[in-house]
């Protein structure tokens, strides 16, 4: 099950990225369809959040599984997966949720600011394959 969830966490990020880019476009061009897109975006982002929370609580690199000799904040790998990635992603999901509440009333300006902020955070906290030590594949099983 754990591998399946990790694969889902990997592939769902493309859904989040696509919906996020589409929502940003709709917010800037003031399209009413942002109402439904932002809802799907929020659902996808919250699913990522749930899988992510499971991973830091019960996954292979969960807080409880850190080897005794490792100091999380001094270890690039553990610091990324247990602190930087979760914190920035939780903030990004919070921005997406807030943007969704504003999108309901078609307040385009705050929606665009919040979504661009969340995109920047997601881009910064993503374990891109070219990042040393923490890099992961573009797609599951690659
Ligand atoms: C939109 C939000 C998020 C995106 C786009 C995202 C993206 C990713 C990606 C692409 C991976 C690598 C998957 C792989 O190795 O195939 C990953 C791993 C991981 N993510 Fe996230 N993530 C998000 C949110 C979160 C949150 C909120 C948490 C924790 C609360 C989290 C915790 C983790 C952990 C612990 C791993 C490593 C799991 C392992 O290798 O066993 N993620 N994430």
mmCIF file of C-alpha atoms and ligand atoms in Angstrom:
data_model
loop_
_atom_site.group_PDB
_atom_site.id
_atom_site.type_symbol
_atom_site.label_atom_id
_atom_site.label_comp_id
_atom_site.label_asym_id
_atom_site.label_seq_id
_atom_site.Cartn_x
_atom_site.Cartn_y
_atom_site.Cartn_z
ATOM 1 C CA UNK A 1 0.000 0.000 0.000
ATOM 2 C CA UNK A 2 2.833 2.341 0.876
ATOM 3 C CA UNK A 3 4.371 2.143 -2.603
ATOM 4 C CA UNK A 4 0.947 2.724 -4.147
ATOM 5 C CA UNK A 5 0.426 5.860 -2.045
ATOM 6 C CA UNK A 6 3.894 7.154 -2.911
ATOM 7 C CA UNK A 7 3.182 6.593 -6.628
ATOM 8 C CA UNK A 8 -0.141 8.395 -6.243
ATOM 9 C CA UNK A 9 1.639 11.255 -4.426
ATOM 10 C CA UNK A 10 4.082 11.436 -7.352
ATOM 11 C CA UNK A 11 1.566 11.373 -10.199
ATOM 12 C CA UNK A 12 -1.085 13.551 -8.530
ATOM 13 C CA UNK A 13 1.389 16.441 -8.389
ATOM 14 C CA UNK A 14 0.973 16.768 -12.190
ATOM 15 C CA UNK A 15 -2.793 17.056 -11.719
ATOM 16 C CA UNK A 16 -2.197 19.735 -9.056
ATOM 17 C CA UNK A 17 0.270 21.591 -11.313
ATOM 18 C CA UNK A 18 -2.053 21.492 -14.354
ATOM 19 C CA UNK A 19 -5.117 22.633 -12.378
ATOM 20 C CA UNK A 20 -3.020 25.309 -10.671
ATOM 21 C CA UNK A 21 -1.726 26.709 -13.981
ATOM 22 C CA UNK A 22 -5.239 26.603 -15.451
ATOM 23 C CA UNK A 23 -6.679 28.374 -12.379
ATOM 24 C CA UNK A 24 -3.995 31.066 -12.547
ATOM 25 C CA UNK A 25 -4.819 31.640 -16.224
ATOM 26 C CA UNK A 26 -8.556 31.816 -15.402
ATOM 27 C CA UNK A 27 -7.924 34.235 -12.502
ATOM 28 C CA UNK A 28 -5.886 36.593 -14.694
ATOM 29 C CA UNK A 29 -8.351 36.432 -17.596
ATOM 30 C CA UNK A 30 -11.359 36.692 -15.222
ATOM 31 C CA UNK A 31 -13.127 33.514 -16.299
ATOM 32 C CA UNK A 32 -16.129 32.361 -14.254
ATOM 33 C CA UNK A 33 -15.021 28.760 -14.775
ATOM 34 C CA UNK A 34 -12.450 29.398 -12.008
ATOM 35 C CA UNK A 35 -15.240 28.417 -9.602
ATOM 36 C CA UNK A 36 -15.156 24.741 -10.647
ATOM 37 C CA UNK A 37 -11.437 24.546 -11.496
ATOM 38 C CA UNK A 38 -10.465 25.900 -8.076
ATOM 39 C CA UNK A 39 -12.717 23.317 -6.417
ATOM 40 C CA UNK A 40 -11.021 20.431 -8.270
ATOM 41 C CA UNK A 41 -7.641 21.995 -7.477
ATOM 42 C CA UNK A 42 -8.504 22.143 -3.781
ATOM 43 C CA UNK A 43 -9.652 18.509 -3.751
ATOM 44 C CA UNK A 44 -6.425 17.358 -5.471
ATOM 45 C CA UNK A 45 -4.271 19.489 -3.132
ATOM 46 C CA UNK A 46 -6.028 18.167 -0.018
ATOM 47 C CA UNK A 47 -5.542 14.583 -1.236
ATOM 48 C CA UNK A 48 -1.799 15.343 -1.563
ATOM 49 C CA UNK A 49 -1.864 16.752 1.955
ATOM 50 C CA UNK A 50 -3.477 13.610 3.385
ATOM 51 C CA UNK A 51 -1.036 11.258 1.628
ATOM 52 C CA UNK A 52 1.874 13.503 2.678
ATOM 53 C CA UNK A 53 0.748 13.506 6.314
ATOM 54 C CA UNK A 54 0.529 9.726 6.187
ATOM 55 C CA UNK A 55 4.085 9.611 4.807
ATOM 56 C CA UNK A 56 5.622 11.653 7.619
ATOM 57 C CA UNK A 57 3.664 9.747 10.271
ATOM 58 C CA UNK A 58 3.691 6.168 8.994
ATOM 59 C CA UNK A 59 5.914 6.118 5.889
ATOM 60 C CA UNK A 60 9.433 4.730 5.447
ATOM 61 C CA UNK A 61 11.001 8.132 6.248
ATOM 62 C CA UNK A 62 8.488 8.984 8.961
ATOM 63 C CA UNK A 63 9.642 10.981 11.983
ATOM 64 C CA UNK A 64 9.496 7.811 14.098
ATOM 65 C CA UNK A 65 11.799 5.930 11.678
ATOM 66 C CA UNK A 66 14.698 8.400 11.669
ATOM 67 C CA UNK A 67 17.860 6.481 12.726
ATOM 68 C CA UNK A 68 19.107 7.499 16.181
ATOM 69 C CA UNK A 69 22.472 8.715 14.814
ATOM 70 C CA UNK A 70 20.803 11.140 12.352
ATOM 71 C CA UNK A 71 20.150 14.753 13.341
ATOM 72 C CA UNK A 72 17.226 15.769 11.116
ATOM 73 C CA UNK A 73 18.170 19.442 10.762
ATOM 74 C CA UNK A 74 21.797 18.620 9.907
ATOM 75 C CA UNK A 75 20.914 15.959 7.337
ATOM 76 C CA UNK A 76 19.948 17.399 3.922
ATOM 77 C CA UNK A 77 17.747 14.424 3.010
ATOM 78 C CA UNK A 78 15.737 14.189 6.236
ATOM 79 C CA UNK A 79 15.543 17.972 6.636
ATOM 80 C CA UNK A 80 14.003 18.190 3.168
ATOM 81 C CA UNK A 81 11.461 15.370 3.489
ATOM 82 C CA UNK A 82 10.488 15.945 7.123
ATOM 83 C CA UNK A 83 10.684 19.732 7.421
ATOM 84 C CA UNK A 84 11.129 21.841 4.259
ATOM 85 C CA UNK A 85 8.889 19.869 1.877
ATOM 86 C CA UNK A 86 5.974 19.392 4.342
ATOM 87 C CA UNK A 87 6.075 22.985 5.673
ATOM 88 C CA UNK A 88 6.144 24.679 2.276
ATOM 89 C CA UNK A 89 3.573 22.289 0.808
ATOM 90 C CA UNK A 90 1.180 22.800 3.751
ATOM 91 C CA UNK A 91 1.514 26.566 3.230
ATOM 92 C CA UNK A 92 0.880 26.119 -0.505
ATOM 93 C CA UNK A 93 -2.247 24.019 0.169
ATOM 94 C CA UNK A 94 -3.429 26.692 2.651
ATOM 95 C CA UNK A 95 -3.073 29.355 -0.081
ATOM 96 C CA UNK A 96 -4.984 27.122 -2.517
ATOM 97 C CA UNK A 97 -7.784 26.641 0.041
ATOM 98 C CA UNK A 98 -7.987 30.377 0.726
ATOM 99 C CA UNK A 99 -7.956 31.105 -3.020
ATOM 100 C CA UNK A 100 -10.843 28.676 -3.480
ATOM 101 C CA UNK A 101 -12.923 30.558 -0.879
ATOM 102 C CA UNK A 102 -12.278 33.831 -2.768
ATOM 103 C CA UNK A 103 -12.939 32.197 -6.156
ATOM 104 C CA UNK A 104 -16.476 31.312 -5.034
ATOM 105 C CA UNK A 105 -17.293 35.077 -5.079
ATOM 106 C CA UNK A 106 -15.225 35.622 -8.228
ATOM 107 C CA UNK A 107 -12.729 37.930 -6.455
ATOM 108 C CA UNK A 108 -10.090 37.503 -9.138
ATOM 109 C CA UNK A 109 -7.259 39.641 -7.713
ATOM 110 C CA UNK A 110 -6.754 37.886 -4.339
ATOM 111 C CA UNK A 111 -7.202 34.533 -6.083
ATOM 112 C CA UNK A 112 -4.417 35.262 -8.561
ATOM 113 C CA UNK A 113 -2.015 36.452 -5.824
ATOM 114 C CA UNK A 114 -2.663 33.414 -3.614
ATOM 115 C CA UNK A 115 -2.359 30.957 -6.502
ATOM 116 C CA UNK A 116 0.887 32.457 -7.799
ATOM 117 C CA UNK A 117 2.284 32.313 -4.235
ATOM 118 C CA UNK A 118 1.309 28.640 -3.957
ATOM 119 C CA UNK A 119 2.843 27.864 -7.365
ATOM 120 C CA UNK A 120 6.162 29.417 -6.273
ATOM 121 C CA UNK A 121 6.137 27.420 -3.037
ATOM 122 C CA UNK A 122 5.326 24.167 -4.838
ATOM 123 C CA UNK A 123 8.075 24.762 -7.403
ATOM 124 C CA UNK A 124 10.575 25.465 -4.601
ATOM 125 C CA UNK A 125 9.603 22.444 -2.476
ATOM 126 C CA UNK A 126 9.338 19.878 -5.275
ATOM 127 C CA UNK A 127 11.916 17.039 -5.232
ATOM 128 C CA UNK A 128 12.799 17.603 -8.926
ATOM 129 C CA UNK A 129 14.920 14.779 -10.432
ATOM 130 C CA UNK A 130 17.841 17.157 -11.042
ATOM 131 C CA UNK A 131 18.087 18.153 -7.352
ATOM 132 C CA UNK A 132 21.032 16.525 -5.605
ATOM 133 C CA UNK A 133 20.409 14.079 -2.720
ATOM 134 C CA UNK A 134 16.624 14.631 -2.566
ATOM 135 C CA UNK A 135 15.763 14.293 -6.301
ATOM 136 C CA UNK A 136 12.946 11.880 -7.292
ATOM 137 C CA UNK A 137 11.715 10.704 -10.721
ATOM 138 C CA UNK A 138 9.395 12.733 -13.000
ATOM 139 C CA UNK A 139 6.890 9.859 -12.920
ATOM 140 C CA UNK A 140 6.453 6.860 -10.573
ATOM 141 C CA UNK A 141 8.685 3.859 -11.249
ATOM 142 C CA UNK A 142 11.020 5.689 -13.653
HETATM 143 C C1 LIG B 1 0.790 19.891 -3.401
HETATM 144 C C2 LIG B 1 1.540 19.378 -2.465
HETATM 145 C C3 LIG B 1 2.627 18.354 -2.664
HETATM 146 C C4 LIG B 1 3.329 17.990 -3.783
HETATM 147 C C5 LIG B 1 3.197 18.558 -5.187
HETATM 148 C C6 LIG B 1 4.260 16.938 -3.385
HETATM 149 C C7 LIG B 1 5.141 16.279 -4.232
HETATM 150 C C8 LIG B 1 5.933 15.219 -3.880
HETATM 151 C C9 LIG B 1 6.710 14.401 -4.804
HETATM 152 C C10 LIG B 1 6.750 14.596 -6.311
HETATM 153 C C11 LIG B 1 7.355 13.439 -4.068
HETATM 154 C C12 LIG B 1 8.279 12.337 -4.598
HETATM 155 C C13 LIG B 1 7.448 11.092 -4.851
HETATM 156 C C14 LIG B 1 8.292 9.903 -5.332
HETATM 157 O O1 LIG B 1 9.331 9.602 -4.729
HETATM 158 O O2 LIG B 1 7.895 9.251 -6.318
HETATM 159 C C15 LIG B 1 7.022 13.664 -2.672
HETATM 160 C C16 LIG B 1 7.484 12.912 -1.628
HETATM 161 C C17 LIG B 1 7.163 13.119 -0.318
HETATM 162 N N1 LIG B 1 6.231 14.043 0.168
HETATM 163 FE FE1 LIG B 1 5.174 15.361 -0.926
HETATM 164 N N2 LIG B 1 4.115 16.704 -2.034
HETATM 165 C C18 LIG B 1 3.129 17.546 -1.561
HETATM 166 C C19 LIG B 1 2.677 17.640 -0.258
HETATM 167 C C20 LIG B 1 3.232 16.981 0.801
HETATM 168 C C21 LIG B 1 2.870 17.203 2.188
HETATM 169 C C22 LIG B 1 1.825 18.225 2.649
HETATM 170 C C23 LIG B 1 3.651 16.360 2.926
HETATM 171 C C24 LIG B 1 3.702 16.161 4.407
HETATM 172 C C25 LIG B 1 2.871 16.662 5.271
HETATM 173 C C26 LIG B 1 4.496 15.608 2.016
HETATM 174 C C27 LIG B 1 5.424 14.652 2.392
HETATM 175 C C28 LIG B 1 6.215 13.926 1.538
HETATM 176 C C29 LIG B 1 7.163 12.909 1.967
HETATM 177 C C30 LIG B 1 7.459 12.498 3.414
HETATM 178 C C31 LIG B 1 7.749 12.381 0.799
HETATM 179 C C32 LIG B 1 8.802 11.265 0.722
HETATM 180 C C33 LIG B 1 8.072 9.931 0.839
HETATM 181 C C34 LIG B 1 8.958 8.707 0.635
HETATM 182 O O3 LIG B 1 9.910 8.768 -0.130
HETATM 183 O O4 LIG B 1 8.652 7.649 1.234
HETATM 184 N N3 LIG B 1 4.211 16.015 0.733
HETATM 185 N N4 LIG B 1 6.146 14.737 -2.587
#
